[in-house]
Amino acid sequence: MKIKDILLVLEEMAPLAYAEDFDNVGLLVGDAEAESTGVLVCHDALETIIDEAISKNCNLVVCFHPILFSGIKKITGRNYVERAILKAIKNDIAIYAVHTALDNHSAGVNKIFCNALGLVNTKVLIPKQDFIQKLVTYTVPENAQKVRQAMFEAGAGTIGNYENCSFNSNGTGTYQGNEESNPVIGERHELTETEEIKIEVTFEKHLQSKILKALFASHLYEEVAYEIYTLQNSHQNIGLGMIGEFETEMEEKDFLHFVKDKMIADGIRHSAFLGKKIKKVAVLGGSGSFAIKNAIQAGADAFLTADLKYHQFYEAENRLLLADIGHFESERYTKNYIVDYLQKKILNFAIILAEENTNPVKYL
C-alpha cells in the first residue's frame, strides 16, 4: 500500500477543506508515492516520535498538531521543529497532520471530548461560515433524473441527516445556436423553445469541481447552463467547539473533579464558583478563549477549554464556570480515535498508537 492510499482514508476522516485558513494540514514531509511500511499515530511529531517510528518500522507518522506550522527558511537542526524534520527526511519518514480539519468535523476532536464526558444532545458551538454553495442548472425532463443522481453521487444534496436533497421547478428554456453549434434538440440558427426542469442543490464548497464534473458528464446539452452561489447559511454540522448536556446535573466542584478524572488532568484552573448546578456544557479542545462569548450565548453552565490567560477568566462575567483543563488534556483521546478509524478502514496493516507522551506541560 502506498502512502497516498492511506492519505485518502485520512482525508475521508478529516477533509482538508474543513481546516481553518491559518492552519497547516495534510502531508507536511515525505513522498506520497512511497510504499508504506506502517503508520504511527501521535499527538505531536517530535524527534522522539520519529525515533519511535524508526524503531517500529513505520514510515508514516500521523500527528494531530502540525510540526510545521509557521514558515521556516532554514532546516539546520537548531530547534525541536527542525530536528524532527531533519530526522524524518533522513529516514524517509512522511509526516501528515490533521489538526483543525478534525477540530471542525462533527465526529472529531470536540465530539470525542463530549463522548469522554458522557454529554448527550451535542451540537456544534461555532458553525462554519461561507462553506455552503448552491448550484442551479436546467435540463429537459428526460435528463433530469440522470443529472440529479450524478450530482448526488458526487456529494451534492446533503443537508444535515438528509441526502439526495434538491428543489425542482418546471419552466420553458429558449436558445438559438450559431454556425458552430451542434444542438441536441432543434437546429442551428433556429430559435428553439423546450420544456425544462430547473434543478437546485447545495453542497460543501470543496466539492465544487467534483460536482461540476458530474454535471457535465451527465447532462444532455452541448452547452450546460449553470450558476453557483455562496450562501450565507452557516454549516450546522461543521465548526469549532461543541455543546451538550449531562443527563443528570451536578454541583460545580463535583463537576470539576469529574472532568479531572475523565480527562486525566493533573490540574484545572477555573473561574469563581457561581453556586449553580452544571448540566449544559460547552467544550473546545485546545486554545479556545475566543469562544467564551459563544459558550455564554449558547446558555452553557460551564465551558471547558485550554490556554486561558489571566484576564480571560474575567470574561466568564459570572454567567458560567470557565475551566482550563490543559491543552494536551483537552485533546488527549484524539490520537486514539485516529487509530481506531484507520484500523477499521485499513485491515491487516500496521496502525500503531505512539507510546511517547508528548505533553510538554508538567505539574508539581
CSV table of C-alpha atoms in Angstrom, one decimal:
chain,number,residue,atom,x,y,z
A,1,MET,CA,0.0,0.0,0.0
A,2,LYS,CA,1.3,3.4,-0.9
A,3,ILE,CA,1.3,6.3,1.5
A,4,LYS,CA,-1.1,8.2,-0.8
A,5,ASP,CA,-3.7,5.4,-0.4
A,6,ILE,CA,-3.6,6.0,3.4
A,7,LEU,CA,-3.8,9.7,2.9
A,8,LEU,CA,-7.1,9.2,1.1
A,9,VAL,CA,-8.5,7.5,4.1
A,10,LEU,CA,-7.3,10.3,6.4
A,11,GLU,CA,-9.0,12.8,4.2
A,12,GLU,CA,-12.2,10.9,4.4
A,13,MET,CA,-11.9,11.1,8.2
A,14,ALA,CA,-10.9,14.8,8.2
A,15,PRO,CA,-11.4,16.6,4.9
A,16,LEU,CA,-8.6,19.1,4.5
A,17,ALA,CA,-11.1,21.7,3.3
A,18,TYR,CA,-12.6,21.7,6.8
A,19,ALA,CA,-9.3,23.2,8.2
A,20,GLU,CA,-9.1,26.8,9.3
A,21,ASP,CA,-7.3,29.2,6.9
A,22,PHE,CA,-4.4,29.8,9.3
A,23,ASP,CA,-3.7,26.1,9.7
A,24,ASN,CA,-1.1,23.8,8.0
A,25,VAL,CA,-2.6,20.4,7.5
A,26,GLY,CA,-2.1,17.5,5.2
A,27,LEU,CA,1.2,15.9,4.1
A,28,LEU,CA,4.0,18.1,5.6
A,29,VAL,CA,7.0,15.9,4.9
A,30,GLY,CA,7.6,12.9,2.6
A,31,ASP,CA,6.8,11.2,-0.6
A,32,ALA,CA,3.1,10.2,-1.1
A,33,GLU,CA,4.2,7.7,-3.8
A,34,ALA,CA,6.4,5.7,-1.5
A,35,GLU,CA,5.2,2.2,-0.2
A,36,SER,CA,4.1,2.4,3.4
A,37,THR,CA,5.6,0.1,6.0
A,38,GLY,CA,3.3,1.2,8.8
A,39,VAL,CA,1.6,4.1,10.4
A,40,LEU,CA,2.5,5.6,13.8
A,41,VAL,CA,-0.2,7.9,15.2
A,42,CYS,CA,0.7,10.6,17.8
A,43,HIS,CA,-0.3,14.0,19.2
A,44,ASP,CA,2.9,15.9,18.3
A,45,ALA,CA,5.5,14.7,15.7
A,46,LEU,CA,8.6,15.4,17.8
A,47,GLU,CA,12.1,14.0,17.3
A,48,THR,CA,11.3,11.3,19.9
A,49,ILE,CA,8.3,10.3,17.9
A,50,ILE,CA,10.4,9.9,14.8
A,51,ASP,CA,12.7,7.7,16.8
A,52,GLU,CA,9.7,5.6,17.8
A,53,ALA,CA,8.6,5.4,14.2
A,54,ILE,CA,12.0,4.2,13.1
A,55,SER,CA,12.1,1.5,15.9
A,56,LYS,CA,8.7,0.3,14.9
A,57,ASN,CA,9.3,0.3,11.1
A,58,CYS,CA,6.6,2.9,10.4
A,59,ASN,CA,7.4,5.3,7.6
A,60,LEU,CA,4.3,7.4,8.0
A,61,VAL,CA,3.6,9.5,11.1
A,62,VAL,CA,0.1,10.8,11.5
A,63,CYS,CA,0.0,13.6,14.1
A,64,PHE,CA,-2.7,15.9,15.4
A,65,HIS,CA,-0.6,19.1,15.7
A,66,PRO,CA,1.4,20.1,12.6
A,67,ILE,CA,5.1,20.1,13.4
A,68,LEU,CA,5.5,22.7,10.6
A,69,PHE,CA,3.1,25.5,11.5
A,70,SER,CA,4.7,28.8,10.6
A,71,GLY,CA,7.1,29.3,7.7
A,72,ILE,CA,10.8,28.4,8.1
A,73,LYS,CA,13.7,29.5,5.9
A,74,LYS,CA,16.3,27.1,7.1
A,75,ILE,CA,16.5,23.5,8.3
A,76,THR,CA,19.7,23.2,10.3
A,77,GLY,CA,18.6,21.4,13.4
A,78,ARG,CA,18.8,24.4,15.7
A,79,ASN,CA,15.4,23.8,17.3
A,80,TYR,CA,13.0,20.9,18.1
A,81,VAL,CA,11.0,21.5,14.8
A,82,GLU,CA,14.0,21.4,12.6
A,83,ARG,CA,15.5,18.4,14.3
A,84,ALA,CA,12.3,16.4,13.9
A,85,ILE,CA,12.0,17.4,10.2
A,86,LEU,CA,15.7,16.5,9.5
A,87,LYS,CA,15.4,13.1,11.2
A,88,ALA,CA,12.2,12.4,9.3
A,89,ILE,CA,13.8,13.3,5.9
A,90,LYS,CA,17.0,11.4,6.6
A,91,ASN,CA,14.9,8.3,7.4
A,92,ASP,CA,12.4,8.6,4.6
A,93,ILE,CA,9.5,9.1,7.1
A,94,ALA,CA,6.4,11.1,6.0
A,95,ILE,CA,4.5,13.3,8.4
A,96,TYR,CA,0.8,14.1,8.0
A,97,ALA,CA,-1.2,16.5,10.2
A,98,VAL,CA,-4.9,16.7,10.7
A,99,HIS,CA,-5.4,19.5,13.3
A,100,THR,CA,-8.3,21.8,12.6
A,101,ALA,CA,-9.6,19.6,9.8
A,102,LEU,CA,-10.5,17.2,12.6
A,103,ASP,CA,-11.4,20.0,15.0
A,104,ASN,CA,-14.1,21.2,12.7
A,105,HIS,CA,-15.6,17.7,12.0
A,106,SER,CA,-18.8,16.8,13.7
A,107,ALA,CA,-17.3,13.5,14.8
A,108,GLY,CA,-13.8,15.0,15.5
A,109,VAL,CA,-12.0,16.5,18.4
A,110,ASN,CA,-14.8,18.1,20.3
A,111,LYS,CA,-17.2,15.2,19.8
A,112,ILE,CA,-14.5,13.0,21.2
A,113,PHE,CA,-14.2,15.4,24.1
A,114,CYS,CA,-18.0,15.3,24.7
A,115,ASN,CA,-18.1,11.5,24.5
A,116,ALA,CA,-15.4,11.2,27.1
A,117,LEU,CA,-17.6,13.2,29.5
A,118,GLY,CA,-20.8,11.4,28.5
A,119,LEU,CA,-22.5,14.5,27.1
A,120,VAL,CA,-25.7,14.0,25.1
A,121,ASN,CA,-27.7,16.1,22.7
A,122,THR,CA,-24.5,17.6,21.3
A,123,LYS,CA,-24.2,20.2,18.5
A,124,VAL,CA,-21.6,22.4,17.0
A,125,LEU,CA,-20.8,25.5,19.1
A,126,ILE,CA,-19.5,27.8,16.3
A,127,PRO,CA,-20.9,26.6,12.9
A,128,LYS,CA,-18.6,27.2,9.9
A,129,GLN,CA,-19.5,30.2,7.7
A,130,ASP,CA,-19.3,30.7,3.9
A,131,PHE,CA,-18.9,27.0,3.4
A,132,ILE,CA,-22.2,26.1,1.6
A,133,GLN,CA,-22.7,26.7,-2.1
A,134,LYS,CA,-25.7,26.3,-4.3
A,135,LEU,CA,-25.7,25.1,-7.9
A,136,VAL,CA,-28.6,25.8,-10.2
A,137,THR,CA,-28.9,24.1,-13.6
A,138,TYR,CA,-31.5,23.4,-16.3
A,139,THR,CA,-32.3,20.4,-18.4
A,140,VAL,CA,-35.1,18.6,-20.2
A,141,PRO,CA,-37.3,16.3,-18.1
A,142,GLU,CA,-36.0,13.1,-19.6
A,143,ASN,CA,-32.4,14.1,-18.5
A,144,ALA,CA,-33.3,15.4,-15.0
A,145,GLN,CA,-33.0,12.2,-13.0
A,146,LYS,CA,-29.7,11.3,-14.5
A,147,VAL,CA,-28.3,14.8,-13.7
A,148,ARG,CA,-29.6,14.8,-10.2
A,149,GLN,CA,-28.3,11.4,-9.4
A,150,ALA,CA,-24.8,12.2,-10.8
A,151,MET,CA,-24.6,15.3,-8.6
A,152,PHE,CA,-25.9,13.4,-5.5
A,153,GLU,CA,-23.2,10.7,-6.0
A,154,ALA,CA,-20.6,13.5,-6.2
A,155,GLY,CA,-21.7,14.8,-2.8
A,156,ALA,CA,-24.4,17.4,-3.6
A,157,GLY,CA,-27.7,17.4,-1.8
A,158,THR,CA,-26.8,16.6,1.7
A,159,ILE,CA,-28.5,18.7,4.4
A,160,GLY,CA,-27.9,17.5,8.0
A,161,ASN,CA,-29.2,14.0,8.3
A,162,TYR,CA,-30.8,14.0,4.9
A,163,GLU,CA,-29.3,13.1,1.5
A,164,ASN,CA,-30.4,13.5,-2.2
A,165,CYS,CA,-32.0,16.9,-1.4
A,166,SER,CA,-32.9,19.1,-4.3
A,167,PHE,CA,-35.6,21.6,-5.5
A,168,ASN,CA,-37.1,21.2,-8.9
A,169,SER,CA,-39.3,23.5,-10.9
A,170,ASN,CA,-40.8,23.5,-14.4
A,171,GLY,CA,-40.3,26.2,-17.0
A,172,THR,CA,-39.5,27.0,-20.6
A,173,GLY,CA,-36.0,27.3,-22.0
A,174,THR,CA,-35.0,29.1,-25.2
A,175,TYR,CA,-31.8,29.1,-27.2
A,176,GLN,CA,-30.6,29.6,-30.7
A,177,GLY,CA,-27.3,28.1,-31.9
A,178,ASN,CA,-24.8,29.7,-34.3
A,179,GLU,CA,-22.9,28.0,-37.2
A,180,GLU,CA,-20.5,26.3,-34.8
A,181,SER,CA,-23.2,24.8,-32.6
A,182,ASN,CA,-24.5,21.2,-32.6
A,183,PRO,CA,-27.8,21.3,-30.6
A,184,VAL,CA,-29.2,18.1,-29.3
A,185,ILE,CA,-32.7,19.5,-29.7
A,186,GLY,CA,-33.6,21.8,-32.5
A,187,GLU,CA,-31.4,23.1,-35.4
A,188,ARG,CA,-28.7,25.6,-35.9
A,189,HIS,CA,-29.9,29.2,-36.4
A,190,GLU,CA,-33.3,28.1,-35.2
A,191,LEU,CA,-34.9,29.7,-32.1
A,192,THR,CA,-35.9,26.7,-30.0
A,193,GLU,CA,-38.3,26.6,-27.1
A,194,THR,CA,-38.4,23.5,-24.9
A,195,GLU,CA,-39.8,22.4,-21.6
A,196,GLU,CA,-37.1,22.3,-19.0
A,197,ILE,CA,-36.6,21.5,-15.3
A,198,LYS,CA,-34.7,23.8,-13.1
A,199,ILE,CA,-32.6,21.8,-10.6
A,200,GLU,CA,-31.2,23.4,-7.4
A,201,VAL,CA,-28.8,21.6,-5.0
A,202,THR,CA,-26.5,22.7,-2.2
A,203,PHE,CA,-23.0,21.3,-1.4
A,204,GLU,CA,-19.9,21.9,0.6
A,205,LYS,CA,-17.7,24.3,-1.4
A,206,HIS,CA,-14.6,21.9,-1.6
A,207,LEU,CA,-16.8,19.5,-3.7
A,208,GLN,CA,-17.4,22.1,-6.4
A,209,SER,CA,-15.1,20.7,-9.1
A,210,LYS,CA,-16.3,17.2,-8.5
A,211,ILE,CA,-19.9,18.1,-8.8
A,212,LEU,CA,-19.3,20.2,-11.9
A,213,LYS,CA,-17.5,17.2,-13.5
A,214,ALA,CA,-20.5,15.0,-12.7
A,215,LEU,CA,-22.9,17.7,-14.1
A,216,PHE,CA,-21.1,18.0,-17.4
A,217,ALA,CA,-20.7,14.2,-17.8
A,218,SER,CA,-24.4,13.5,-17.2
A,219,HIS,CA,-26.0,16.5,-18.9
A,220,LEU,CA,-27.7,16.1,-22.3
A,221,TYR,CA,-26.8,19.5,-23.8
A,222,GLU,CA,-23.8,20.6,-25.7
A,223,GLU,CA,-23.5,23.7,-23.6
A,224,VAL,CA,-24.6,23.4,-19.9
A,225,ALA,CA,-26.2,26.4,-18.3
A,226,TYR,CA,-25.5,26.6,-14.6
A,227,GLU,CA,-25.0,29.1,-11.7
A,228,ILE,CA,-23.1,28.7,-8.4
A,229,TYR,CA,-23.7,30.9,-5.3
A,230,THR,CA,-22.0,31.0,-1.9
A,231,LEU,CA,-24.7,31.0,0.7
A,232,GLN,CA,-24.7,33.0,4.0
A,233,ASN,CA,-26.2,29.9,5.8
A,234,SER,CA,-23.8,28.6,8.5
A,235,HIS,CA,-23.0,24.9,8.3
A,236,GLN,CA,-24.6,23.4,11.4
A,237,ASN,CA,-22.6,20.1,11.2
A,238,ILE,CA,-19.1,21.6,10.7
A,239,GLY,CA,-17.4,24.1,13.1
A,240,LEU,CA,-15.4,24.7,16.2
A,241,GLY,CA,-16.4,23.6,19.7
A,242,MET,CA,-19.4,21.7,20.8
A,243,ILE,CA,-22.1,21.9,23.4
A,244,GLY,CA,-24.1,19.2,25.1
A,245,GLU,CA,-25.8,18.2,28.3
A,246,PHE,CA,-25.4,15.8,31.2
A,247,GLU,CA,-28.3,13.5,31.8
A,248,THR,CA,-28.0,14.4,35.5
A,249,GLU,CA,-26.8,17.8,36.7
A,250,MET,CA,-24.0,18.1,39.2
A,251,GLU,CA,-22.5,20.5,41.7
A,252,GLU,CA,-19.7,22.7,40.4
A,253,LYS,CA,-16.9,21.2,42.5
A,254,ASP,CA,-18.1,17.6,41.7
A,255,PHE,CA,-18.2,18.6,38.1
A,256,LEU,CA,-14.6,19.7,38.0
A,257,HIS,CA,-13.4,16.6,39.9
A,258,PHE,CA,-15.4,14.5,37.3
A,259,VAL,CA,-13.7,16.3,34.4
A,260,LYS,CA,-10.3,16.0,36.0
A,261,ASP,CA,-10.8,12.2,36.3
A,262,LYS,CA,-12.3,11.6,32.8
A,263,MET,CA,-9.7,13.8,31.0
A,264,ILE,CA,-6.8,12.6,33.2
A,265,ALA,CA,-5.9,16.2,34.0
A,266,ASP,CA,-3.2,16.9,36.6
A,267,GLY,CA,-4.7,20.3,37.4
A,268,ILE,CA,-7.6,22.5,36.4
A,269,ARG,CA,-7.7,26.3,36.6
A,270,HIS,CA,-11.2,27.8,36.8
A,271,SER,CA,-13.2,30.9,37.4
A,272,ALA,CA,-15.2,31.6,40.6
A,273,PHE,CA,-18.0,29.1,41.5
A,274,LEU,CA,-21.4,30.6,41.0
A,275,GLY,CA,-23.4,28.3,43.2
A,276,LYS,CA,-25.4,26.7,40.4
A,277,LYS,CA,-25.7,23.2,39.1
A,278,ILE,CA,-23.9,22.1,35.9
A,279,LYS,CA,-25.9,20.5,33.2
A,280,LYS,CA,-25.2,22.2,29.9
A,281,VAL,CA,-21.5,22.2,29.0
A,282,ALA,CA,-19.6,23.7,26.1
A,283,VAL,CA,-16.2,22.3,25.1
A,284,LEU,CA,-13.4,23.3,22.7
A,285,GLY,CA,-10.3,21.3,22.6
A,286,GLY,CA,-7.0,23.2,22.5
A,287,SER,CA,-6.8,27.0,22.7
A,288,GLY,CA,-10.4,28.2,23.0
A,289,SER,CA,-10.6,31.6,24.7
A,290,PHE,CA,-12.1,33.1,21.5
A,291,ALA,CA,-15.2,31.0,22.1
A,292,ILE,CA,-16.1,32.2,25.7
A,293,LYS,CA,-18.8,34.5,24.4
A,294,ASN,CA,-20.2,31.8,22.2
A,295,ALA,CA,-20.5,29.5,25.2
A,296,ILE,CA,-22.3,32.2,27.1
A,297,GLN,CA,-24.7,32.9,24.2
A,298,ALA,CA,-25.4,29.2,23.9
A,299,GLY,CA,-26.5,29.1,27.5
A,300,ALA,CA,-23.7,26.8,28.8
A,301,ASP,CA,-23.4,26.4,32.5
A,302,ALA,CA,-19.7,25.6,32.0
A,303,PHE,CA,-17.1,26.0,29.3
A,304,LEU,CA,-14.1,23.6,29.1
A,305,THR,CA,-11.1,24.6,27.1
A,306,ALA,CA,-7.3,25.4,27.4
A,307,ASP,CA,-4.6,28.0,27.3
A,308,LEU,CA,-6.6,30.7,29.1
A,309,LYS,CA,-4.8,33.9,30.2
A,310,TYR,CA,-5.3,35.7,33.5
A,311,HIS,CA,-7.7,38.4,32.2
A,312,GLN,CA,-9.7,35.9,30.1
A,313,PHE,CA,-11.1,34.4,33.3
A,314,TYR,CA,-12.9,37.7,33.9
A,315,GLU,CA,-14.8,37.1,30.6
A,316,ALA,CA,-16.9,34.5,32.4
A,317,GLU,CA,-18.8,37.5,33.6
A,318,ASN,CA,-20.3,35.4,36.5
A,319,ARG,CA,-22.5,33.8,33.8
A,320,LEU,CA,-20.8,30.4,33.6
A,321,LEU,CA,-18.0,28.3,35.1
A,322,LEU,CA,-14.9,28.7,32.9
A,323,ALA,CA,-12.2,26.0,33.2
A,324,ASP,CA,-8.8,25.5,31.7
A,325,ILE,CA,-8.0,21.7,31.8
A,326,GLY,CA,-4.8,21.8,29.8
A,327,HIS,CA,-4.2,21.8,26.0
A,328,PHE,CA,-3.0,18.2,25.7
A,329,GLU,CA,-5.6,17.0,28.2
A,330,SER,CA,-8.5,18.5,26.2
A,331,GLU,CA,-7.3,16.7,23.1
A,332,ARG,CA,-5.8,13.6,24.6
A,333,TYR,CA,-8.2,11.0,23.1
A,334,THR,CA,-7.9,12.3,19.6
A,335,LYS,CA,-5.0,10.1,18.6
A,336,ASN,CA,-6.9,7.0,19.9
A,337,TYR,CA,-9.8,8.0,17.6
A,338,ILE,CA,-7.5,8.3,14.6
A,339,VAL,CA,-6.0,4.8,15.3
A,340,ASP,CA,-9.5,3.3,15.7
A,341,TYR,CA,-10.6,4.9,12.4
A,342,LEU,CA,-7.6,3.7,10.4
A,343,GLN,CA,-7.8,0.2,11.8
A,344,LYS,CA,-11.4,-0.1,10.7
A,345,LYS,CA,-10.7,1.2,7.3
A,346,ILE,CA,-7.3,-0.4,6.6
A,347,LEU,CA,-7.3,-4.1,7.6
A,348,ASN,CA,-4.2,-6.2,8.1
A,349,PHE,CA,-1.8,-3.3,8.2
A,350,ALA,CA,0.3,-1.8,11.0
A,351,ILE,CA,-1.6,1.1,12.6
A,352,ILE,CA,0.2,1.9,15.9
A,353,LEU,CA,-0.6,4.3,18.7
A,354,ALA,CA,2.6,6.0,19.8
A,355,GLU,CA,3.7,5.3,23.3
A,356,GLU,CA,5.7,8.5,23.7
A,357,ASN,CA,3.9,11.1,25.8
A,358,THR,CA,4.5,14.5,24.0
A,359,ASN,CA,2.7,16.7,26.6
A,360,PRO,CA,5.3,19.4,27.3
A,361,VAL,CA,3.5,20.7,30.4
A,362,LYS,CA,4.3,19.1,33.8
A,363,TYR,CA,2.7,19.7,37.2
A,364,LEU,CA,4.1,19.5,40.8
